[in-house]
Coordinates of C-alpha atoms in Angstrom, one line a residue:
M1 CA -67.4 26.8 -64.8
K2 CA -70.2 26.7 -63.2
R3 CA -71.3 22.8 -63.6
F4 CA -67.6 22.2 -62.7
K5 CA -67.4 24.2 -59.3
I6 CA -71.2 22.3 -58.9
F7 CA -69.5 19.0 -59.2
L8 CA -67.4 18.7 -57.1
F9 CA -69.3 20.2 -53.7
S10 CA -71.2 17.4 -54.7
V11 CA -68.2 14.6 -54.0
S12 CA -66.8 16.8 -50.8
I13 CA -70.3 15.5 -49.2
V14 CA -70.6 12.4 -50.5
G15 CA -66.8 12.1 -48.6
L16 CA -68.7 13.3 -45.6
S17 CA -71.7 10.5 -46.1
A18 CA -68.6 8.4 -47.0
C19 CA -66.8 9.4 -43.5
S20 CA -69.7 8.9 -41.2
L21 CA -70.5 6.0 -42.8
F22 CA -67.2 4.3 -42.5
N23 CA -66.0 5.6 -39.1
E24 CA -67.8 4.6 -35.8
A25 CA -69.0 8.1 -33.0
P26 CA -67.2 7.0 -29.9
V27 CA -69.1 5.5 -27.3
I28 CA -69.8 7.0 -23.9
T29 CA -70.8 4.6 -21.0
L30 CA -71.5 5.5 -17.8
N31 CA -69.8 2.7 -14.9
K32 CA -72.3 1.1 -12.8
S33 CA -69.9 2.5 -9.8
F34 CA -70.1 5.5 -10.4
E35 CA -72.0 7.5 -7.5
T36 CA -75.2 9.8 -8.7
T37 CA -75.9 11.3 -5.9
Y38 CA -74.3 12.4 -3.3
D39 CA -75.0 14.9 0.4
L40 CA -74.8 18.5 0.0
G41 CA -71.0 19.5 1.2
S42 CA -69.4 16.4 -0.5
T43 CA -66.2 16.3 -1.6
E44 CA -66.5 17.4 -5.8
P45 CA -65.8 13.6 -7.3
N46 CA -63.3 13.0 -10.6
W47 CA -65.7 13.0 -12.6
I48 CA -63.6 11.7 -15.8
D49 CA -64.3 7.9 -13.5
A50 CA -68.0 8.7 -14.3
V51 CA -67.7 7.1 -17.3
E52 CA -65.2 4.8 -20.0
V53 CA -65.2 6.0 -23.4
T54 CA -64.3 3.4 -26.2
D55 CA -64.4 3.7 -30.1
K56 CA -64.0 1.0 -33.3
E57 CA -61.2 2.9 -34.8
D58 CA -59.5 4.2 -31.7
G59 CA -60.2 2.4 -29.0
T60 CA -60.4 3.3 -25.4
I61 CA -60.2 7.0 -25.6
A62 CA -58.8 8.7 -22.2
L63 CA -60.6 11.6 -21.2
T64 CA -59.1 15.5 -20.7
D65 CA -61.3 17.2 -18.6
D66 CA -61.7 19.6 -21.0
Q67 CA -64.3 17.4 -22.4
V68 CA -66.3 17.5 -19.2
N69 CA -68.2 20.3 -18.9
T70 CA -69.2 21.0 -14.5
I71 CA -69.9 24.7 -14.6
D72 CA -73.3 23.8 -12.5
V73 CA -72.1 21.8 -10.5
D74 CA -72.0 22.7 -7.2
M75 CA -71.8 19.8 -4.4
N76 CA -73.1 23.2 -1.8
T77 CA -76.4 23.6 -3.5
A78 CA -79.1 21.3 -2.9
G79 CA -80.8 20.3 -6.4
S80 CA -80.2 18.2 -10.0
F81 CA -77.5 19.2 -12.2
D82 CA -75.7 18.4 -15.5
V83 CA -72.7 16.8 -16.2
I84 CA -72.0 17.4 -20.1
Y85 CA -69.0 14.3 -22.4
S86 CA -68.5 15.3 -25.2
V87 CA -65.9 13.3 -27.1
T88 CA -64.0 13.2 -30.6
D89 CA -62.1 10.5 -32.4
S90 CA -59.3 10.4 -35.1
G91 CA -62.2 10.8 -37.6
G92 CA -64.0 13.7 -36.3
A93 CA -67.1 12.0 -35.1
T94 CA -68.2 13.2 -32.3
T95 CA -70.3 11.6 -29.4
E96 CA -72.0 13.3 -25.9
K97 CA -73.8 11.8 -23.2
T98 CA -75.2 13.1 -19.8
I99 CA -75.6 12.9 -16.7
R100 CA -78.0 14.0 -15.1
I101 CA -76.3 13.7 -10.6
T102 CA -78.5 14.8 -7.0
I103 CA -76.8 16.5 -5.0
L104 CA -79.1 15.8 -2.0
D105 CA -79.2 18.5 1.7
K106 CA -80.5 16.7 4.7
L107 CA -81.4 17.6 8.2
I108 CA -78.8 15.1 10.4
V109 CA -80.9 13.1 14.2
W110 CA -78.3 12.2 15.8
S111 CA -79.9 9.7 18.8
I112 CA -79.0 7.2 22.4
T113 CA -81.8 5.0 21.0
D114 CA -83.0 3.9 17.9
E115 CA -86.7 5.0 18.6
L116 CA -87.6 7.2 16.4
Q117 CA -87.1 5.0 13.4
T118 CA -88.5 2.0 15.6
Q119 CA -91.7 4.4 16.1
G120 CA -92.2 5.9 12.9
D121 CA -91.0 9.5 14.0
I122 CA -89.0 10.2 11.0
A123 CA -90.8 9.0 9.1
Y124 CA -93.9 11.1 10.3
W125 CA -92.4 13.7 10.3
E126 CA -91.0 12.9 6.5
E127 CA -95.3 13.1 5.4
K128 CA -96.0 15.3 7.6
Y129 CA -93.7 18.0 7.2
S130 CA -90.2 17.9 5.0
Q131 CA -92.4 19.3 2.2
K132 CA -92.5 22.7 3.5
Y133 CA -88.1 22.3 3.0
N134 CA -88.5 19.9 -0.3
G135 CA -89.3 17.1 0.4
L136 CA -85.9 16.9 3.2
E137 CA -84.7 13.7 4.0
V138 CA -83.6 12.6 7.8
E139 CA -79.9 11.3 8.2
F140 CA -80.2 9.4 11.0
K141 CA -77.6 7.8 13.5
V142 CA -77.3 5.7 17.1
I143 CA -74.5 6.6 19.2
P144 CA -74.4 4.1 22.1
T145 CA -74.8 6.0 25.6
E146 CA -71.7 5.4 26.3
D147 CA -69.4 6.6 23.8
Y148 CA -72.5 9.3 23.1
V149 CA -70.8 12.3 24.9
S150 CA -67.0 11.4 24.0
T151 CA -68.5 11.3 20.0
I152 CA -70.4 14.3 19.9
L153 CA -68.4 17.0 22.4
P154 CA -65.5 17.9 19.7
L155 CA -68.3 18.0 16.2
L156 CA -70.4 20.5 18.5
Q157 CA -67.1 22.3 19.4
S158 CA -65.0 22.6 16.1
G159 CA -69.0 23.1 14.3
E160 CA -68.1 20.6 12.1
G161 CA -69.3 17.0 10.5
A162 CA -72.4 18.5 14.4
P163 CA -75.5 17.3 13.5
D164 CA -78.5 19.9 13.1
V165 CA -80.7 18.3 16.2
F166 CA -79.5 15.6 18.2
T167 CA -81.0 14.5 22.1
G168 CA -79.3 13.4 25.1
L169 CA -80.1 12.1 28.8
I170 CA -80.2 14.7 31.4
D171 CA -77.2 15.1 32.5
M172 CA -75.8 14.9 29.2
I173 CA -78.4 17.7 27.7
K174 CA -77.1 19.7 31.0
Q175 CA -74.1 19.8 30.1
F176 CA -74.3 20.0 26.3
I177 CA -76.6 24.1 27.7
Q178 CA -74.3 24.6 30.2
E179 CA -71.4 24.7 27.1
G180 CA -73.3 27.1 25.7
Y181 CA -74.7 24.4 22.4
L182 CA -78.4 24.3 22.0
A183 CA -80.3 27.3 20.5
D184 CA -82.8 29.4 21.9
L185 CA -86.0 26.9 21.7
E186 CA -87.5 28.7 24.3
Q187 CA -88.1 31.9 21.2
M188 CA -88.8 29.3 18.6
I189 CA -91.7 28.1 20.4
K190 CA -93.3 31.5 21.2
D191 CA -92.4 33.2 17.4
D192 CA -94.0 29.7 16.3
V193 CA -98.4 30.8 15.5
D194 CA -99.4 27.5 16.0
I195 CA -98.8 27.5 19.8
D196 CA -99.0 29.4 22.7
I197 CA -96.3 28.9 24.4
S198 CA -98.1 29.4 27.8
T199 CA -100.3 26.7 26.8
V200 CA -97.3 24.6 25.8
E201 CA -95.4 25.7 29.5
S202 CA -98.5 24.8 31.9
D203 CA -99.4 21.4 29.5
F204 CA -96.3 19.3 30.2
I205 CA -94.6 17.8 33.2
D206 CA -92.4 20.6 35.3
Y207 CA -89.5 18.3 35.9
V208 CA -89.4 18.0 31.6
W209 CA -89.2 21.7 31.1
E210 CA -87.1 22.4 33.8
S211 CA -85.0 20.0 32.6
G212 CA -84.4 21.2 29.8
M213 CA -83.7 24.9 31.1
D214 CA -80.7 27.1 31.0
K215 CA -78.7 28.5 34.0
S216 CA -81.1 32.4 33.4
G217 CA -84.6 30.2 32.8
T218 CA -84.4 29.9 28.9
L219 CA -85.1 27.5 27.1
R220 CA -83.0 24.9 24.9
A221 CA -84.1 20.9 25.7
L222 CA -87.6 19.4 25.4
S223 CA -88.5 15.7 26.0
F224 CA -91.9 14.0 24.5
D225 CA -91.6 11.2 27.0
S226 CA -91.5 11.5 31.0
T227 CA -90.2 8.3 33.2
P228 CA -90.6 8.8 35.8
G229 CA -89.8 5.1 38.3
A230 CA -92.0 2.6 40.5
I231 CA -91.7 -0.2 42.8
F232 CA -93.2 -3.3 40.7
F233 CA -93.6 -6.4 43.1
R234 CA -95.7 -9.9 42.5
T235 CA -97.9 -9.6 44.5
D236 CA -98.5 -13.5 45.3
L237 CA -95.2 -13.1 47.5
A238 CA -96.3 -10.3 49.4
E239 CA -99.6 -11.7 50.7
K240 CA -97.8 -15.3 51.7
V241 CA -94.7 -12.7 53.8
W242 CA -97.6 -10.2 54.6
P243 CA -101.4 -12.4 54.4
E244 CA -103.1 -10.7 56.5
W245 CA -102.0 -7.0 54.8
D246 CA -105.8 -7.1 54.1
L247 CA -106.4 -7.0 58.0
V248 CA -104.4 -3.4 58.2
T249 CA -105.4 -0.1 59.4
P250 CA -103.0 2.8 56.9
S251 CA -101.7 4.6 59.1
E252 CA -99.3 8.0 59.0
H253 CA -97.8 7.2 56.2
A254 CA -100.5 7.2 53.7
P255 CA -102.3 10.1 52.6
T256 CA -105.8 10.5 53.8
N257 CA -107.8 9.5 50.3
V258 CA -106.0 5.8 50.3
V259 CA -109.0 3.6 49.0
T260 CA -110.5 1.0 52.2
D261 CA -112.6 -1.0 53.1
D262 CA -115.8 0.0 55.0
D263 CA -114.4 -1.4 58.4
G264 CA -111.4 0.9 57.5
T265 CA -108.2 -1.5 56.2
Y266 CA -106.5 -1.1 52.6
M267 CA -108.7 -1.9 50.3
Y268 CA -105.0 -2.6 48.0
I269 CA -102.2 -4.1 48.2
Y270 CA -100.3 -1.8 46.4
D271 CA -101.4 1.1 49.2
F272 CA -100.7 -0.9 51.6
M273 CA -97.5 -1.2 50.2
S274 CA -96.2 1.5 48.9
Y275 CA -97.6 3.1 52.0
E276 CA -96.4 0.7 55.1
K277 CA -93.6 -1.0 53.5
F278 CA -91.6 1.4 50.6
N279 CA -92.5 4.5 52.7
T280 CA -89.1 5.5 53.6
I281 CA -85.2 4.0 52.3
E282 CA -84.8 3.2 57.0
Q283 CA -88.2 0.7 55.6
L284 CA -86.7 -0.9 52.7
A285 CA -84.3 -2.9 55.4
V286 CA -87.5 -3.4 57.9
T287 CA -89.2 -5.1 55.3
A288 CA -86.2 -7.0 53.5
K289 CA -85.4 -8.0 56.8
E290 CA -89.3 -9.1 57.8
V291 CA -89.2 -11.0 53.8
V292 CA -86.2 -13.3 55.2
D293 CA -87.6 -14.1 58.3
S294 CA -90.6 -15.2 56.9
E295 CA -88.2 -17.7 56.2
Q296 CA -90.1 -19.1 52.5
N297 CA -86.7 -18.7 50.4
I298 CA -88.0 -14.7 48.9
K299 CA -85.9 -12.0 48.5
L300 CA -87.5 -8.4 48.8
F301 CA -85.4 -7.1 45.8
P302 CA -82.8 -9.1 43.6
N303 CA -79.4 -6.5 44.2
E304 CA -78.8 -3.6 46.4
D305 CA -78.8 -0.9 44.0
S306 CA -82.7 -1.3 44.1
I307 CA -82.4 1.2 46.8
R308 CA -80.3 4.1 45.1
F309 CA -82.7 5.2 43.7
F310 CA -83.7 6.3 47.2
D311 CA -80.8 6.9 48.3
S312 CA -81.3 11.5 48.6
G313 CA -84.8 10.9 50.4
R314 CA -88.5 13.0 49.4
E315 CA -85.3 16.7 49.6
P316 CA -82.9 16.0 47.3
K317 CA -80.3 17.8 47.5
R318 CA -77.2 19.1 44.6
W319 CA -74.2 16.6 43.8
I320 CA -72.1 20.4 44.0
V321 CA -73.2 23.6 45.3
N322 CA -70.8 26.7 44.7
G323 CA -68.2 24.6 42.5
S324 CA -67.7 22.0 45.3
L325 CA -69.1 18.8 46.6
N326 CA -72.2 19.9 48.7
P327 CA -71.1 18.5 52.4
E328 CA -74.7 18.7 53.0
H329 CA -75.8 15.3 49.9
M330 CA -72.7 13.7 51.3
H331 CA -74.5 13.3 54.1
D332 CA -77.3 12.1 52.8
V333 CA -75.1 9.7 50.4
I334 CA -73.4 8.3 53.9
D335 CA -76.9 7.7 54.9
Y336 CA -77.4 5.5 52.0
M337 CA -74.1 3.8 52.2
Q338 CA -74.9 2.3 55.7
V339 CA -78.5 1.1 54.4
A340 CA -76.5 -0.2 51.8
K341 CA -75.0 -1.7 53.4
Q342 CA -77.8 -3.7 55.8
F343 CA -78.8 -5.4 53.0
H344 CA -75.7 -7.3 51.3
S345 CA -73.9 -10.9 52.1
E346 CA -71.8 -13.0 51.0
D347 CA -74.7 -15.5 53.6
L348 CA -77.1 -15.8 50.8
K349 CA -79.8 -17.1 53.5
S350 CA -80.0 -14.3 55.9
T351 CA -78.8 -11.3 53.0
Y352 CA -82.1 -9.0 51.8
T353 CA -81.2 -9.7 48.1
A354 CA -80.6 -12.1 46.0
N355 CA -76.7 -11.1 45.2
T356 CA -78.0 -11.3 41.3
P357 CA -76.7 -8.1 39.5
D358 CA -79.0 -6.4 37.5
W359 CA -79.3 -7.2 33.5
S360 CA -77.4 -10.9 35.2
H361 CA -79.0 -13.7 33.2
E362 CA -80.9 -15.0 37.3
W363 CA -82.2 -10.7 37.1
F364 CA -83.9 -11.3 33.8
A365 CA -85.2 -14.7 35.3
G366 CA -86.4 -13.6 38.8
M367 CA -89.1 -11.8 37.2
R368 CA -90.9 -15.2 35.7
G369 CA -90.0 -17.7 38.4
P370 CA -87.2 -19.3 41.3
I371 CA -83.6 -18.8 40.4
K372 CA -80.1 -20.0 42.0
P373 CA -77.9 -17.0 42.5
V374 CA -74.9 -17.6 41.6
D375 CA -72.7 -20.5 43.7
S376 CA -75.7 -21.5 45.1
D377 CA -78.2 -24.4 45.5
Q378 CA -81.0 -23.0 47.0
E379 CA -83.6 -21.5 44.7
Y380 CA -84.6 -17.9 45.6
E381 CA -87.7 -16.1 44.2
I382 CA -87.3 -11.9 43.9
M383 CA -90.6 -9.9 44.8
A384 CA -89.3 -6.1 44.1
Y385 CA -87.7 -4.6 40.8
S386 CA -87.1 -0.7 40.6
L387 CA -87.7 0.1 37.3
P388 CA -89.1 3.6 35.3
T389 CA -91.8 3.2 33.3
W390 CA -90.3 2.0 30.2
G391 CA -89.5 -1.4 32.4
L392 CA -92.6 -2.8 32.4
F393 CA -93.1 -2.8 28.9
H394 CA -89.2 -4.2 28.1
V395 CA -88.3 -5.7 30.5
I396 CA -91.1 -7.6 33.4
E397 CA -93.6 -7.8 30.7
P398 CA -91.8 -9.5 28.3
N399 CA -89.8 -11.9 31.0
A400 CA -92.8 -12.6 33.0
K401 CA -94.4 -15.5 30.7
K402 CA -91.4 -18.4 30.3
N403 CA -91.9 -21.0 28.3
D404 CA -93.4 -24.8 29.1
N405 CA -91.0 -27.6 27.5
N406 CA -93.3 -27.5 24.5
S407 CA -92.6 -23.3 24.2
N408 CA -96.2 -22.6 24.7
V409 CA -96.5 -19.2 26.8
N410 CA -98.2 -19.8 30.0
D411 CA -98.7 -17.8 32.8
G412 CA -96.0 -17.6 34.5
T413 CA -96.3 -14.7 36.9
Y414 CA -98.1 -12.6 34.4
G415 CA -101.0 -11.1 36.3
K416 CA -99.4 -11.0 39.7
W417 CA -97.4 -7.8 39.0
R418 CA -98.8 -4.7 40.7
V419 CA -96.9 -0.5 40.8
A420 CA -96.4 0.8 43.6
N421 CA -94.6 4.0 45.8
G422 CA -90.8 4.1 47.3
P423 CA -89.5 5.7 49.8
N424 CA -90.2 9.0 46.9
A425 CA -90.3 10.1 43.8
Y426 CA -87.4 9.0 40.4
F427 CA -86.5 9.4 37.1
W428 CA -84.4 7.0 35.3
G429 CA -83.4 8.0 31.2
G430 CA -85.9 10.5 29.3
T431 CA -84.4 11.4 26.1
F432 CA -84.3 15.0 25.1
F433 CA -83.8 17.1 22.5
G434 CA -82.2 19.3 21.8
I435 CA -81.2 21.4 18.2
Y436 CA -77.2 22.7 17.3
N437 CA -76.6 26.7 18.3
K438 CA -75.0 26.1 14.5
S439 CA -76.8 24.7 12.5
E440 CA -78.3 26.2 9.7
K441 CA -81.4 24.1 9.3
K442 CA -82.7 25.7 12.4
D443 CA -86.3 25.9 11.0
A444 CA -86.1 22.9 9.8
A445 CA -84.6 21.4 13.6
Y446 CA -87.7 23.2 14.4
D447 CA -89.8 22.1 12.4
F448 CA -88.6 18.1 13.9
V449 CA -88.8 18.4 17.0
K450 CA -91.8 20.6 17.3
S451 CA -93.5 17.3 15.7
I452 CA -92.0 15.5 18.2
T453 CA -92.7 17.4 21.7
L454 CA -95.7 19.6 20.2
D455 CA -97.4 17.8 18.1
T456 CA -100.6 16.4 20.6
E457 CA -102.1 14.3 17.5
R458 CA -99.0 12.2 16.9
M459 CA -98.4 11.8 20.8
Y460 CA -101.6 11.2 21.5
E461 CA -101.7 8.4 18.5
R462 CA -97.1 7.1 19.7
A463 CA -98.9 7.2 23.2
Q464 CA -101.9 4.7 22.6
S465 CA -99.9 2.3 20.8
N466 CA -96.7 2.1 23.3
G467 CA -98.7 2.5 26.0
D468 CA -95.4 4.4 27.2
M469 CA -95.0 8.0 29.3
Y470 CA -95.5 10.7 27.6
S471 CA -94.7 14.8 29.0
R472 CA -97.9 16.5 28.7
I473 CA -100.4 16.0 31.2
S474 CA -104.0 17.1 29.1
I475 CA -102.4 13.7 26.5
M476 CA -101.9 11.0 29.6
E477 CA -105.1 11.7 31.5
R478 CA -106.8 11.1 27.1
I479 CA -104.8 8.2 27.5
A480 CA -105.1 7.7 32.0
D481 CA -109.8 8.2 31.5
Q482 CA -109.7 5.8 28.4
Y483 CA -107.5 2.9 29.5
E484 CA -109.5 0.0 31.2
G485 CA -105.9 -1.8 33.3
N486 CA -103.0 -2.9 32.7
P487 CA -103.5 -6.4 32.5
L488 CA -99.8 -8.0 33.4
L489 CA -100.6 -5.0 36.7
G490 CA -103.9 -7.8 37.0
G491 CA -106.6 -4.5 35.5
Q492 CA -104.0 -1.7 37.0
N493 CA -103.2 1.2 35.9
H494 CA -99.8 2.6 35.6
F495 CA -101.4 5.0 33.8
D496 CA -102.9 7.0 36.8
Y497 CA -99.8 5.4 38.9
F498 CA -96.9 7.3 36.3
L499 CA -98.9 10.5 35.2
T500 CA -99.0 11.2 39.7
E501 CA -96.2 10.1 40.5
A502 CA -94.2 12.1 37.5
Q503 CA -95.6 15.0 38.6
K504 CA -93.9 15.1 42.2
I505 CA -90.7 14.4 40.4
D506 CA -88.0 17.3 41.5
V507 CA -84.7 18.7 39.4
S508 CA -83.5 21.1 41.2
H509 CA -80.1 19.0 41.9
V510 CA -79.7 18.0 39.0
T511 CA -76.3 18.5 37.2
E512 CA -74.2 17.9 34.1
Y513 CA -72.0 15.7 36.9
D514 CA -74.5 13.2 38.7
R515 CA -73.3 10.1 35.4
Q516 CA -70.0 10.3 36.4
L517 CA -70.3 11.6 40.1
D518 CA -72.5 9.2 40.8
T519 CA -70.5 5.8 38.9
I520 CA -67.2 6.7 40.8
L521 CA -69.7 7.1 43.8
R522 CA -70.7 2.9 43.3
T523 CA -67.1 1.6 42.9
Y524 CA -66.5 3.3 47.1
V525 CA -70.2 1.7 48.1
D526 CA -69.8 -1.5 47.1
Q527 CA -66.1 -1.5 49.0
Y528 CA -67.5 -0.8 51.7
K529 CA -70.7 -2.5 51.9
K530 CA -68.6 -5.9 50.8
D531 CA -66.0 -5.3 53.8
E532 CA -63.1 -3.9 51.9
K533 CA -62.4 -0.3 53.5
T534 CA -64.4 0.8 56.4
L535 CA -66.9 3.8 56.2
Q536 CA -63.7 6.9 56.2
E537 CA -61.4 4.5 54.1
A538 CA -64.2 4.3 51.4
L539 CA -65.5 8.2 51.3
D540 CA -61.7 9.4 51.7
D541 CA -60.6 7.5 48.4
F542 CA -63.7 8.9 46.6
Y543 CA -62.6 12.6 47.9
S544 CA -58.9 11.1 46.2
E545 CA -60.7 10.3 42.6
V546 CA -62.9 13.6 42.7
K547 CA -60.4 15.6 43.7
A548 CA -58.4 14.0 40.8
T549 CA -61.0 13.4 38.4
F550 CA -62.1 17.7 38.6
G551 CA -59.4 19.5 40.2
D552 CA -58.9 20.7 43.9
D553 CA -61.8 22.9 44.3
F554 CA -64.0 20.2 44.3
I555 CA -63.1 19.1 47.5
P556 CA -64.2 21.6 50.5
N557 CA -63.0 21.6 53.5
N558 CA -65.9 20.0 55.5
L559 CA -67.3 17.0 54.0
P560 CA -67.7 14.8 56.2
T561 CA -66.4 11.4 56.8
S562 CA -68.3 9.2 58.9
P563 CA -71.7 10.4 60.8
E564 CA -73.7 13.0 62.4

């Protein structure tokens, strides 16, 4: 009996061996199109779709949920997880296959510009800071300026899909602060053991720090750059109109420390232009007329919008006071409208400008030589442009050189430009950073903002590489001291100029409504200067549109409709 039992047992084993030998196990193949990497919080996919199962005997095998083990997978937790498939065919042969999936946490950053990527800021953060957060990567998205507020506001309001860090121009940031979407950046800086906030605050250009504060004085946003403006002008054209500029003794408009020759006359033409020709908005009109009267086919500016930065003078007033249009500011607006009308004429021979719109082909071309304005057979040269810091490198410099017929670059107007003061200090642009108050990654978000605005060595490296103007005084003083002069500007040190000018800027008048109000006003300024409306008609229509846009409370009873 024993021998029989043993024999049967032996047969049973042989039978199993034969089964394995002739029945091939199923084959589990990963679909190449199936993603194995997901962002944190993603919707869990149908794991059955990840693989195909084929079997020699059974053909294609349809998977069921009980053949897929996803018990360890959590789409809301960063890390790597195993999805295990176990399939048994009709012959009893079983195959297991494990697929490793990765769920990535990311720091979401939105901006109005791509410079965080092109200038290496994101790469710098990932190299120097992300290790603290297990290699946390940045997901970066650029939204066009004109669509930015309408795109981001619904997300900030709902809390769904909002970025951890986002940028904005000053008026945008003012709106985000006003509506309570920005975290307390000041407290984060105070909690940082590596930073003394009083030292940092004193090192920032005042207007940049103040622009990021809420009404209670708490810092909620900060910018790495500073964007003071200037009037850039061509010396070759200025010397044609005022050939004896260097024989002029500084007037009472010039500071007492202005540099002069031994005989007390101006040493530098940019000082002469700053204090004798560009010193008030009224003087700009006089200067523009002098240029026309020289009868050399030169225009002071490309168009009358070049004076829009000087509409409030040295004592700017707020658009809005106590929830309504400010009558005092409107008196400044009326003065500006009247000067703008002086600058405009359809008669190109007599008009103060070349009637060339900003950003048009002729506007750019005027930086390198004579242009023919639209509908004109006469060539004119443009002497000056009102632009901020970034205009020097991104607008004037690439256009100051021109190609000859052999596509070789010659000098054009390169080296003939200088930078001068206008009637008042102004700024144009600037990228401010804030942290969403509902972000679950505030520590990483703070370190991202820190890497851009508080990491002095990074800011110094950036300033050295691109020549732009930054918001830290100590860095810009260091750069200015080492700088040998800008060849585009004939050796003039633009850092010295812009650092001084940036510290004059007053943002106490800036409100979250400025961009919209400026845009509305421009329509009626255009109609007035073209004689399509009287001054009173233009102002009445402006007030009506403001009322329709913002409500009755924006229009008080004492708004002016004529000059004082």
